[in-house]
CSV table of C-alpha atoms in Angstrom, one decimal:
chain,number,residue,atom,x,y,z
A,223,MET,CA,82.8,79.7,12.2
A,224,LEU,CA,80.3,82.3,11.2
A,225,PHE,CA,79.8,80.9,7.8
A,226,ARG,CA,79.5,77.4,9.2
A,227,SER,CA,76.8,78.6,11.6
A,228,SER,CA,75.1,80.3,8.7
A,229,ALA,CA,75.1,77.1,6.7
A,230,LEU,CA,73.6,75.2,9.6
A,231,ALA,CA,71.0,77.9,10.0
A,232,ASP,CA,70.2,77.8,6.3
A,233,GLU,CA,69.7,74.0,6.5
A,234,ALA,CA,67.5,74.5,9.5
A,235,MET,CA,65.5,77.1,7.6
A,236,GLU,CA,65.1,74.7,4.7
A,237,GLY,CA,64.0,72.0,7.0
A,238,ILE,CA,61.4,74.2,8.7
A,239,GLU,CA,60.2,75.5,5.3
A,240,GLY,CA,59.8,71.9,4.0
A,241,SER,CA,57.6,70.9,7.0
A,242,ASN,CA,53.8,71.2,7.0
A,243,LEU,CA,53.1,74.8,8.3
A,244,ASP,CA,49.8,76.4,8.5
A,245,LYS,CA,49.1,79.9,7.1
A,246,GLU,CA,49.9,81.7,10.4
A,247,GLU,CA,53.1,79.8,10.9
A,248,LYS,CA,54.2,80.5,7.4
A,249,THR,CA,53.7,84.2,7.9
A,250,VAL,CA,55.8,84.2,11.1
A,251,PHE,CA,58.4,82.0,9.4
A,252,ASN,CA,58.7,84.4,6.4
A,253,LYS,CA,59.4,87.3,8.9
A,254,ILE,CA,62.0,85.1,10.6
A,255,LYS,CA,63.5,84.2,7.2
A,256,LYS,CA,63.5,87.8,6.1
A,257,GLY,CA,65.1,89.0,9.4
A,258,PHE,CA,67.6,86.2,9.3
A,259,SER,CA,68.6,87.1,5.7
A,260,LEU,CA,69.0,90.7,6.9
A,261,VAL,CA,71.2,89.7,9.8
A,262,LYS,CA,73.2,87.5,7.5
A,263,GLU,CA,73.6,90.2,5.0
A,264,LYS,CA,74.6,92.9,7.5
A,265,SER,CA,76.9,90.6,9.3
A,266,ILE,CA,78.8,90.0,6.1
A,267,GLU,CA,79.0,93.8,5.5
A,268,ILE,CA,80.3,94.3,9.1
A,269,LEU,CA,83.0,91.7,8.5
A,270,LYS,CA,84.1,93.4,5.3
A,271,LEU,CA,84.2,96.9,6.9
A,272,VAL,CA,86.1,95.5,9.9
A,273,ARG,CA,88.8,94.3,7.5
A,274,LEU,CA,88.9,97.5,5.6
A,275,THR,CA,89.0,100.0,8.5
A,276,GLU,CA,91.6,100.3,11.2
A,277,LYS,CA,89.0,101.1,13.9
A,278,GLY,CA,87.3,97.7,13.7
A,279,PHE,CA,84.0,97.5,15.3
A,280,LEU,CA,84.3,101.0,16.7
A,281,ALA,CA,83.9,102.6,13.4
A,282,PRO,CA,80.6,104.6,13.2
A,283,GLU,CA,79.4,103.0,10.0
A,284,ILE,CA,80.0,99.6,11.6
A,285,ASN,CA,78.0,100.6,14.7
A,286,LYS,CA,75.1,101.6,12.5
A,287,LEU,CA,75.3,98.2,10.8
A,288,VAL,CA,75.5,96.5,14.2
A,289,GLU,CA,72.4,98.4,15.3
A,290,GLU,CA,70.6,97.2,12.1
A,291,VAL,CA,71.8,93.7,12.8
A,292,ASP,CA,70.5,94.0,16.4
A,293,GLU,CA,67.1,95.2,15.1
A,294,ALA,CA,66.9,92.4,12.5
A,295,ALA,CA,68.1,89.9,15.1
A,296,LEU,CA,65.4,91.1,17.5
A,297,VAL,CA,62.8,90.6,14.7
A,298,VAL,CA,64.2,87.1,14.2
A,299,ILE,CA,64.1,86.3,17.9
A,300,GLU,CA,60.6,87.6,18.3
A,301,GLY,CA,59.6,85.6,15.2
A,302,ILE,CA,61.2,82.5,16.6
A,303,GLU,CA,59.6,83.0,20.0
A,304,GLY,CA,56.2,83.6,18.2
A,305,LEU,CA,56.8,80.5,16.1
A,306,HIS,CA,57.8,78.6,19.2
A,307,ASP,CA,54.7,79.7,21.0
A,308,GLN,CA,52.6,78.6,18.0
A,309,VAL,CA,54.5,75.3,18.0
A,310,ASP,CA,53.9,74.9,21.7
A,311,LYS,CA,50.3,75.7,21.2
A,312,LYS,CA,50.0,73.2,18.4
A,313,SER,CA,51.9,70.7,20.5
A,314,LEU,CA,49.5,71.3,23.4
A,315,GLU,CA,46.6,71.0,21.1
A,316,ALA,CA,48.2,67.9,19.6
A,317,ARG,CA,48.8,66.5,23.1
A,318,GLN,CA,45.2,67.3,24.0
A,319,GLU,CA,44.0,65.8,20.8
A,320,ALA,CA,46.3,62.8,21.5
A,321,GLU,CA,44.7,62.6,25.0
A,322,ARG,CA,41.3,62.9,23.4
A,323,VAL,CA,42.2,60.3,20.9
A,324,LYS,CA,43.7,58.2,23.6
A,325,ARG,CA,40.5,58.6,25.7
A,326,LEU,CA,38.5,57.9,22.6
A,327,GLY,CA,40.7,54.9,21.9
A,328,ILE,CA,40.2,53.7,25.4
A,329,GLN,CA,36.5,54.3,25.2
A,330,THR,CA,36.4,52.6,21.8
A,331,THR,CA,38.4,49.7,23.2
A,332,VAL,CA,36.2,49.5,26.2
A,333,ILE,CA,33.1,49.7,24.0
A,334,ILE,CA,34.5,47.1,21.6
A,335,SER,CA,35.5,44.9,24.6
A,336,ILE,CA,32.0,45.3,26.0
A,337,VAL,CA,30.4,44.6,22.7
A,338,GLY,CA,32.7,41.6,22.3
A,339,ILE,CA,31.9,40.4,25.7
A,340,LEU,CA,28.2,40.9,25.1
A,341,PHE,CA,28.5,39.1,21.7
A,342,GLY,CA,30.4,36.3,23.4
A,343,LEU,CA,27.8,36.1,26.1
A,344,ILE,CA,25.0,36.1,23.5
A,345,ALA,CA,26.8,33.5,21.4
A,346,ALA,CA,27.5,31.5,24.5
A,347,PHE,CA,23.9,31.9,25.6
A,348,LEU,CA,22.6,30.8,22.2
A,349,PHE,CA,25.1,28.0,22.0
A,350,THR,CA,24.3,26.9,25.6
A,351,ARG,CA,20.6,27.3,25.0
A,352,ASN,CA,20.9,25.1,21.9
A,353,ILE,CA,22.9,22.5,23.7
A,354,THR,CA,20.5,22.8,26.7
A,355,LYS,CA,17.5,22.5,24.4
A,356,GLN,CA,18.9,19.3,22.8
A,357,VAL,CA,20.0,17.9,26.2
A,358,GLY,CA,16.6,18.8,27.6
A,359,SER,CA,15.0,17.1,24.7
A,360,LEU,CA,17.1,14.0,25.2
A,361,VAL,CA,16.3,14.0,29.0
A,362,THR,CA,12.5,14.4,28.3
A,363,ALA,CA,12.6,11.7,25.6
A,364,THR,CA,14.5,9.4,27.9
A,365,ARG,CA,11.9,9.8,30.6
A,366,LYS,CA,9.1,9.2,28.2
A,367,MET,CA,10.8,6.1,26.9
A,368,ALA,CA,11.4,4.9,30.4
A,369,GLU,CA,7.6,5.3,30.9
A,370,GLY,CA,7.0,3.0,27.9
A,371,ASP,CA,6.5,5.5,25.1
A,372,LEU,CA,8.7,4.3,22.3
A,373,THR,CA,7.3,6.8,19.8
A,374,VAL,CA,9.1,9.7,21.3
A,375,LYS,CA,11.7,11.5,19.3
A,376,ALA,CA,14.6,13.8,20.4
A,377,ILE,CA,15.0,17.1,18.6
A,378,VAL,CA,18.0,17.3,16.2
A,379,THR,CA,19.2,20.8,15.5
A,380,THR,CA,23.0,20.5,15.1
A,381,GLN,CA,25.5,18.3,13.5
A,382,ASP,CA,27.8,18.1,16.5
A,383,GLU,CA,28.3,15.4,19.1
A,384,ILE,CA,25.0,16.3,20.8
A,385,GLY,CA,23.2,16.1,17.4
A,386,GLU,CA,24.8,12.7,16.8
A,387,LEU,CA,23.7,11.6,20.2
A,388,ALA,CA,20.1,12.6,19.4
A,389,VAL,CA,20.2,10.8,16.1
A,390,SER,CA,21.5,7.7,17.8
A,391,PHE,CA,18.8,8.0,20.5
A,392,ASN,CA,16.1,8.2,17.8
A,393,GLN,CA,17.5,5.2,16.0
A,394,MET,CA,17.5,3.3,19.3
A,395,THR,CA,13.8,4.1,19.9
A,396,GLU,CA,13.0,3.0,16.3
A,397,ASP,CA,14.8,-0.3,16.8
A,398,LEU,CA,13.2,-0.8,20.2
A,399,GLN,CA,9.8,-0.1,18.7
A,400,LYS,CA,10.3,-2.9,16.2
A,401,ILE,CA,11.2,-5.5,18.8
A,402,THR,CA,9.2,-4.4,21.9
A,403,VAL,CA,5.7,-3.1,22.7
A,404,SER,CA,4.8,0.0,24.8
A,405,ARG,CA,3.7,-0.2,28.4
A,406,ASP,CA,0.3,1.2,27.5
A,407,TYR,CA,-0.1,-1.5,24.9
A,408,VAL,CA,0.7,-4.2,27.4
A,409,ASP,CA,-1.6,-2.6,30.0
A,410,ASN,CA,-4.4,-2.6,27.4
A,411,ILE,CA,-3.8,-6.2,26.7
A,412,VAL,CA,-3.8,-7.1,30.4
A,413,LYS,CA,-7.0,-5.1,31.0
A,414,SER,CA,-8.8,-6.5,28.1
A,415,MET,CA,-7.9,-10.2,28.8
A,416,ILE,CA,-10.9,-12.4,29.5
A,417,ASN,CA,-8.8,-14.8,31.4
A,418,THR,CA,-7.4,-14.0,34.8
A,419,LEU,CA,-3.8,-12.8,35.0
A,420,ILE,CA,-1.7,-12.7,38.2
A,421,VAL,CA,2.0,-11.8,38.5
A,422,VAL,CA,3.6,-12.9,41.7
A,423,GLU,CA,7.0,-12.3,43.2
A,424,PRO,CA,9.5,-15.2,43.7
A,425,ASP,CA,8.2,-15.4,47.3
A,426,ALA,CA,4.6,-15.9,46.0
A,427,THR,CA,3.5,-12.4,46.9
A,428,ILE,CA,0.9,-11.0,44.4
A,429,GLN,CA,2.3,-8.1,42.4
A,430,ILE,CA,-0.2,-7.5,39.6
A,431,VAL,CA,-3.8,-8.6,39.0
A,432,ASN,CA,-6.0,-7.8,36.1
A,433,ALA,CA,-9.7,-6.8,36.1
A,434,ALA,CA,-10.8,-10.3,35.1
A,435,THR,CA,-9.2,-11.7,38.3
A,436,CYS,CA,-10.9,-9.2,40.6
A,437,GLU,CA,-14.3,-9.8,38.8
A,438,LEU,CA,-14.0,-13.6,39.1
A,439,LEU,CA,-12.9,-13.7,42.7
A,440,GLY,CA,-14.9,-10.8,44.0
A,441,TYR,CA,-11.9,-8.9,45.4
A,442,ASP,CA,-10.8,-5.3,44.8
A,443,GLU,CA,-7.3,-4.9,43.4
A,444,ASN,CA,-5.9,-3.4,46.6
A,445,GLU,CA,-7.2,-6.4,48.6
A,446,LEU,CA,-4.9,-8.8,46.6
A,447,ILE,CA,-1.8,-6.7,45.9
A,448,GLY,CA,0.9,-7.7,48.5
A,449,GLU,CA,-1.0,-10.8,49.6
A,450,GLN,CA,0.2,-14.4,49.3
A,451,ILE,CA,-1.2,-16.1,46.2
A,452,GLY,CA,-2.2,-19.1,48.3
A,453,LYS,CA,-5.0,-16.8,49.5
A,454,ILE,CA,-7.0,-17.5,46.3
A,455,PHE,CA,-6.3,-21.2,46.1
A,456,ALA,CA,-8.4,-23.9,47.8
A,457,GLU,CA,-6.8,-25.5,50.8
A,458,GLU,CA,-6.1,-28.7,48.9
A,459,GLU,CA,-4.0,-26.9,46.3
A,460,LEU,CA,-0.3,-27.1,47.2
A,461,LEU,CA,1.1,-25.4,44.0
A,462,PHE,CA,2.5,-22.4,45.8
A,463,LYS,CA,3.4,-24.0,49.0
A,464,SER,CA,7.2,-24.2,49.8
A,465,THR,CA,7.9,-27.5,48.1
A,466,GLY,CA,5.5,-26.8,45.2
A,467,LEU,CA,7.0,-23.4,44.6
A,468,LYS,CA,10.5,-24.7,44.4
A,469,ASP,CA,9.4,-27.4,42.0
A,470,LEU,CA,7.7,-24.8,39.9
A,471,ILE,CA,10.8,-22.5,39.8
A,472,LYS,CA,12.9,-25.5,38.9
A,473,LYS,CA,10.7,-26.7,36.1
A,474,GLY,CA,10.0,-23.2,34.8
A,475,PHE,CA,6.4,-23.6,33.8
A,476,ILE,CA,3.1,-25.4,34.3
A,477,GLN,CA,0.6,-25.6,31.4
A,478,ASN,CA,-3.1,-26.3,31.3
A,479,VAL,CA,-3.6,-28.1,34.6
A,480,GLU,CA,-6.9,-28.0,36.5
A,481,LYS,CA,-6.8,-26.1,39.7
A,482,THR,CA,-9.4,-24.6,42.1
A,483,TYR,CA,-9.6,-20.9,42.9
A,484,LEU,CA,-11.3,-19.8,46.1
A,485,SER,CA,-13.4,-16.6,45.8
A,486,LYS,CA,-13.9,-14.0,48.5
A,487,ASP,CA,-17.3,-15.4,49.4
A,488,GLY,CA,-15.8,-18.9,49.7
A,489,ARG,CA,-17.0,-20.4,46.4
A,490,LYS,CA,-14.7,-22.9,44.8
A,491,ILE,CA,-14.1,-22.1,41.1
A,492,PRO,CA,-12.5,-24.7,38.8
A,493,VAL,CA,-9.9,-23.1,36.4
A,494,LEU,CA,-7.6,-24.3,33.7
A,495,PHE,CA,-4.3,-23.0,35.1
A,496,SER,CA,-0.9,-22.2,33.4
A,497,CYS,CA,2.1,-20.3,34.8
A,498,SER,CA,5.6,-19.5,33.7
A,499,VAL,CA,8.7,-18.2,35.5
A,500,MET,CA,9.8,-14.9,34.2
A,501,HIS,CA,13.6,-14.3,34.2
A,502,ALA,CA,15.6,-11.1,33.8
A,503,PRO,CA,16.3,-10.0,30.2
A,504,PHE,CA,19.5,-11.2,28.6
A,505,ASP,CA,20.0,-14.0,31.1
A,506,SER,CA,22.2,-16.8,29.8
A,507,LYS,CA,20.9,-20.3,29.2
A,508,ASP,CA,22.7,-23.6,29.4
A,509,GLN,CA,22.8,-26.3,26.7
A,510,THR,CA,19.4,-27.6,27.7
A,511,GLY,CA,17.7,-24.2,27.2
A,512,LYS,CA,17.2,-23.5,30.9
A,513,TYR,CA,18.3,-20.3,32.6
A,514,ARG,CA,21.4,-20.7,34.7
A,515,ASN,CA,22.2,-18.5,37.7
A,516,SER,CA,19.7,-15.9,36.5
A,517,LYS,CA,17.5,-13.5,38.4
A,518,ILE,CA,13.8,-14.4,38.7
A,519,GLN,CA,11.7,-11.4,38.1
A,520,GLY,CA,8.4,-13.1,38.9
A,521,ILE,CA,5.9,-15.8,38.0
A,522,VAL,CA,3.1,-15.0,35.4
A,523,CYS,CA,-0.1,-17.0,36.1
A,524,VAL,CA,-3.0,-17.2,33.7
A,525,ALA,CA,-6.2,-19.1,34.4
A,526,GLN,CA,-9.5,-19.7,32.6
A,527,ASP,CA,-12.7,-20.2,34.4
A,528,ILE,CA,-14.0,-23.6,33.4
A,529,THR,CA,-17.1,-23.7,35.6
A,530,GLU,CA,-19.4,-23.8,32.6
A,531,ARG,CA,-17.3,-26.4,30.9
A,532,LYS,CA,-17.4,-28.6,34.0
A,533,LEU,CA,-21.2,-28.2,34.2
A,534,ALA,CA,-21.3,-29.1,30.5
A,535,GLU,CA,-19.1,-32.1,31.0
A,536,GLN,CA,-21.3,-33.3,33.9
A,537,THR,CA,-24.4,-32.8,31.7
A,538,LEU,CA,-22.6,-34.6,28.9
A,539,ARG,CA,-21.6,-37.5,31.1
A,540,GLU,CA,-25.1,-37.8,32.3
A,541,SER,CA,-26.4,-37.7,28.7
A,542,GLU,CA,-23.8,-40.1,27.6
A,543,GLU,CA,-24.8,-42.5,30.4
A,544,LYS,CA,-28.4,-42.3,29.4
A,545,PHE,CA,-27.5,-42.5,25.7
A,546,ARG,CA,-25.2,-45.4,26.4
A,547,GLY,CA,-28.0,-47.2,28.2
A,548,VAL,CA,-30.3,-46.6,25.2
A,549,ILE,CA,-27.6,-47.8,22.7
A,550,GLU,CA,-26.7,-50.9,24.7
A,551,GLN,CA,-30.3,-51.9,25.1
A,552,SER,CA,-31.2,-51.1,21.5
A,553,ASN,CA,-32.5,-54.0,19.3
A,554,ASP,CA,-30.7,-52.5,16.3
A,555,GLY,CA,-27.0,-52.7,15.7
A,556,LEU,CA,-25.3,-49.3,15.7
A,557,TYR,CA,-21.8,-48.6,14.3
A,558,VAL,CA,-19.6,-45.6,13.3
A,559,LEU,CA,-17.4,-46.0,10.3
A,560,GLN,CA,-14.7,-43.5,9.8
A,561,GLU,CA,-12.1,-43.7,6.9
A,562,ASP,CA,-13.2,-47.3,6.3
A,563,ARG,CA,-12.5,-48.3,9.9
A,564,PHE,CA,-15.0,-49.0,12.6
A,565,VAL,CA,-14.6,-46.7,15.6
A,566,PHE,CA,-17.7,-47.7,17.5
A,567,ILE,CA,-20.2,-50.6,17.7
A,568,ASN,CA,-22.8,-51.5,20.2
A,569,PRO,CA,-23.5,-54.9,21.7
A,570,ARG,CA,-26.3,-55.7,19.3
A,571,TYR,CA,-24.0,-55.1,16.4
A,572,THR,CA,-21.7,-57.8,17.8
A,573,GLU,CA,-24.6,-60.2,18.1
A,574,ILE,CA,-25.6,-59.6,14.5
A,575,THR,CA,-22.2,-59.9,13.0
A,576,GLY,CA,-20.4,-62.0,15.5
A,577,PHE,CA,-17.4,-59.6,15.6
A,578,GLU,CA,-16.1,-57.7,18.6
A,579,LEU,CA,-14.9,-54.0,18.3
A,580,ASP,CA,-11.2,-54.9,18.7
A,581,GLU,CA,-11.5,-57.3,15.8
A,582,ILE,CA,-13.2,-55.1,13.3
A,583,SER,CA,-11.3,-51.9,14.4
A,584,ALA,CA,-7.9,-53.5,13.6
A,585,GLU,CA,-5.9,-51.8,10.9
A,586,ASP,CA,-5.8,-55.0,8.7
A,587,PHE,CA,-9.5,-55.6,9.0
A,588,ASP,CA,-11.5,-55.1,5.7
A,589,PHE,CA,-15.2,-54.2,6.3
A,590,LYS,CA,-16.0,-56.1,3.1
A,591,GLU,CA,-15.5,-59.3,5.0
A,592,LEU,CA,-19.0,-58.5,6.5
A,593,ILE,CA,-20.6,-58.5,3.1
A,594,THR,CA,-21.4,-61.3,0.6
A,595,GLU,CA,-20.6,-61.0,-3.1
A,596,GLU,CA,-24.3,-60.3,-3.7
A,597,GLY,CA,-24.2,-57.6,-1.1
A,598,LEU,CA,-21.1,-56.0,-2.6
A,599,LYS,CA,-22.9,-55.7,-5.9
A,600,VAL,CA,-25.6,-53.7,-4.1
A,601,LEU,CA,-23.0,-51.4,-2.7
A,602,GLU,CA,-21.3,-51.0,-6.1
A,603,GLU,CA,-24.6,-50.1,-7.7
A,604,ARG,CA,-25.2,-47.5,-5.0
A,605,GLY,CA,-21.8,-46.0,-5.6
A,606,ALA,CA,-22.5,-45.9,-9.4
A,607,MET,CA,-25.8,-44.1,-8.7
A,608,ARG,CA,-24.1,-41.6,-6.5
A,609,LYS,CA,-21.5,-40.8,-9.2
A,610,ARG,CA,-24.2,-40.3,-11.8
A,611,GLY,CA,-25.8,-37.8,-9.5
A,612,GLU,CA,-28.9,-39.9,-8.8
A,613,ASN,CA,-30.7,-39.8,-5.5
A,614,VAL,CA,-29.4,-42.7,-3.4
A,615,PRO,CA,-31.8,-43.9,-0.6
A,616,GLY,CA,-30.4,-43.8,2.9
A,617,ARG,CA,-32.0,-47.2,3.7
A,618,TYR,CA,-31.3,-50.4,1.8
A,619,VAL,CA,-31.0,-54.2,2.3
A,620,PHE,CA,-28.0,-56.3,1.5
A,621,LYS,CA,-26.7,-59.7,2.1
A,622,GLY,CA,-24.3,-59.8,5.1
A,623,LEU,CA,-21.8,-62.4,6.2
A,624,ARG,CA,-21.4,-63.3,9.8
A,625,LYS,CA,-18.1,-64.3,11.4
A,626,ASP,CA,-19.3,-68.0,11.5
A,627,GLY,CA,-20.1,-67.9,7.7
A,628,GLN,CA,-23.9,-67.5,7.9
A,629,LYS,CA,-25.5,-65.3,5.3
A,630,ARG,CA,-28.0,-62.9,6.8
A,631,ASP,CA,-30.4,-60.3,5.2
A,632,LEU,CA,-29.5,-57.0,6.7
A,633,GLU,CA,-31.3,-53.7,6.5
A,634,VAL,CA,-29.1,-50.6,7.1
A,635,SER,CA,-29.9,-46.9,7.4
A,636,VAL,CA,-26.9,-44.6,7.1
A,637,THR,CA,-26.2,-40.9,7.7
A,638,ILE,CA,-23.2,-38.6,7.7
A,639,VAL,CA,-22.2,-37.3,11.2
A,640,GLU,CA,-19.2,-35.7,12.8
A,641,TRP,CA,-17.2,-38.0,15.1
A,642,GLN,CA,-14.5,-36.5,17.2
A,643,GLY,CA,-14.1,-33.5,14.9
A,644,ALA,CA,-14.0,-35.5,11.6
A,645,PRO,CA,-16.8,-36.7,9.3
A,646,ALA,CA,-18.0,-40.3,9.7
A,647,THR,CA,-20.8,-42.6,8.8
A,648,LEU,CA,-23.4,-43.6,11.4
A,649,GLY,CA,-25.2,-46.8,10.5
A,650,VAL,CA,-28.3,-48.5,12.1
A,651,LEU,CA,-28.2,-52.2,11.3
A,652,HIS,CA,-31.2,-54.5,11.6
A,653,ASP,CA,-31.3,-58.2,10.9
A,654,VAL,CA,-34.3,-58.8,8.7
A,655,THR,CA,-33.5,-62.4,7.7
A,656,ASP,CA,-36.5,-63.9,9.6
A,657,ARG,CA,-38.8,-61.2,8.4
A,658,ILE,CA,-37.8,-61.7,4.8
A,659,GLN,CA,-38.0,-65.5,5.2
A,660,ILE,CA,-41.5,-65.1,6.7
A,661,ARG,CA,-42.5,-62.7,3.9
A,662,THR,CA,-41.1,-65.1,1.3
A,663,GLU,CA,-43.0,-68.0,2.9
A,664,LEU,CA,-46.2,-66.0,3.0
A,665,GLN,CA,-45.8,-65.0,-0.6
A,666,LYS,CA,-45.2,-68.6,-1.6
A,667,ALA,CA,-48.2,-69.7,0.4
A,668,LEU,CA,-50.3,-67.0,-1.3
A,669,GLU,CA,-49.0,-68.1,-4.6
A,670,ASP,CA,-49.8,-71.7,-3.8
A,671,ALA,CA,-53.3,-70.7,-2.5
A,672,LYS,CA,-53.9,-68.7,-5.7
A,673,GLN,CA,-52.8,-71.7,-7.8
A,674,ALA,CA,-55.0,-74.1,-5.8
A,675,ASN,CA,-58.0,-71.7,-6.1
A,676,SER,CA,-57.3,-71.5,-9.8
A,677,VAL,CA,-57.5,-75.4,-10.1
A,678,LYS,CA,-60.7,-75.6,-8.2
A,679,SER,CA,-62.2,-72.9,-10.4
A,680,LEU,CA,-61.3,-74.8,-13.5
A,681,ASP,CA,-62.9,-77.9,-12.0
A,682,ARG,CA,-66.1,-76.1,-11.3
A,683,LYS,CA,-66.2,-74.7,-14.8
A,684,SER,CA,-65.6,-78.1,-16.3
A,685,THR,CA,-68.4,-79.6,-14.3
A,686,ARG,CA,-70.8,-76.9,-15.4
A,687,LEU,CA,-69.8,-77.4,-19.0
A,688,ASN,CA,-70.3,-81.2,-18.7
A,689,SER,CA,-73.7,-80.8,-17.1
A,690,SER,CA,-74.9,-78.5,-19.9
A,691,HIS,CA,-73.8,-80.8,-22.8
A,692,ILE,CA,-76.7,-82.7,-24.7
A,693,PRO,CA,-75.7,-85.8,-26.5
A,694,LEU,CA,-76.6,-86.0,-30.3
A,695,SER,CA,-78.5,-89.2,-29.8
A,696,ARG,CA,-81.0,-87.3,-27.7
A,697,MET,CA,-81.8,-84.6,-30.1
A,698,PRO,CA,-85.1,-85.0,-32.0
A,699,SER,CA,-84.8,-85.9,-35.6
A,700,SER,CA,-86.4,-83.9,-38.3
A,701,ALA,CA,-89.2,-85.4,-39.9
């Protein structure tokens, strides 16, 4: 039993000696080890003596060994207690260090957690700010686009869904910019229009007027907005009355009709009026091209002040009446020839040629029927001169042919004019048959008179010659 306990103690000693001991602990352990060795050695001697002596443990030499064992054991015990105290101290320090490490770990964990939370908050803030910035950019861009600015762009800073949404928005504005115009652009057009522009509700209430409308009618804009459009029409105009409005909406438009505006001071202003019914976008149409079951947004009305044109037309009518009187009473025949067709003749021209306008303006009528072969030669010669670049007189005489077959000497003066927007030939025709006949007769008479005078002169000369002749029988002879 003793040897077994000794073996266990040796194993314990070896285990302690193999552990990590500091310098002080090793010193104490060496004392313990030395004392233990002494106890072990003395105990073996005691056992040997007990076996050899009859007195056993009562023998004096054994008692001395026992005392030595007790002293060695006391050293061992004291060493063990000292080592135990040191171990307890180290354990305490280890526990304190563990507590410190634990606290430090907790603090570190807390700090790491706080740092992580702060990092997460910062990351979340940055992420949220980035998203908010893009969303704010989209909201701002959407508002500007709603106000008519199609040049606005959303900021694209990420490649996520928000970034894709911003890219799609920018693409949409670019596409809209190609097919639409901005509100400012439209407003500028409306403001700069010379003609009046009025937009009315389906119930004929004025919604929009431009500056030209206010200037023409003498109203301020706020005096017309919200009023019935019938306020600016003369009483006799029924366009925007109940029946007329229904007919307009049904037809869809009115184009270039003369109407009469009524100004603020009561003046009647003639205008050339057009209007069109404005339907909601993307409304469907039927097979005839008309909108079906669609919402009417309004009626756009455009009018041009034609007061000056009316005055010009009145002046022109008066001038035409005066000119017509002059033309109809003229002694010369007047005609207008355009693309080898007569488009105008006066009554005197009919008297000269015997043809009426409906006869000579027919498509199958050839103006050469009015000219003899001799007269055609004159025209051909004039054409040849013109081709050669020679100066062709604007007045000439040719042989004309009346409807009844009579040949007449006609003097014509021609000039190039514009007739109803196209070049034409204006001719002034005068029948000079009698004048040429009289001139021919006078010339013949003069020639006859000259010839008669020539005969009489010869007779007188012959008489004088005969009276101055001396017969030979009367001449004296030479002697």
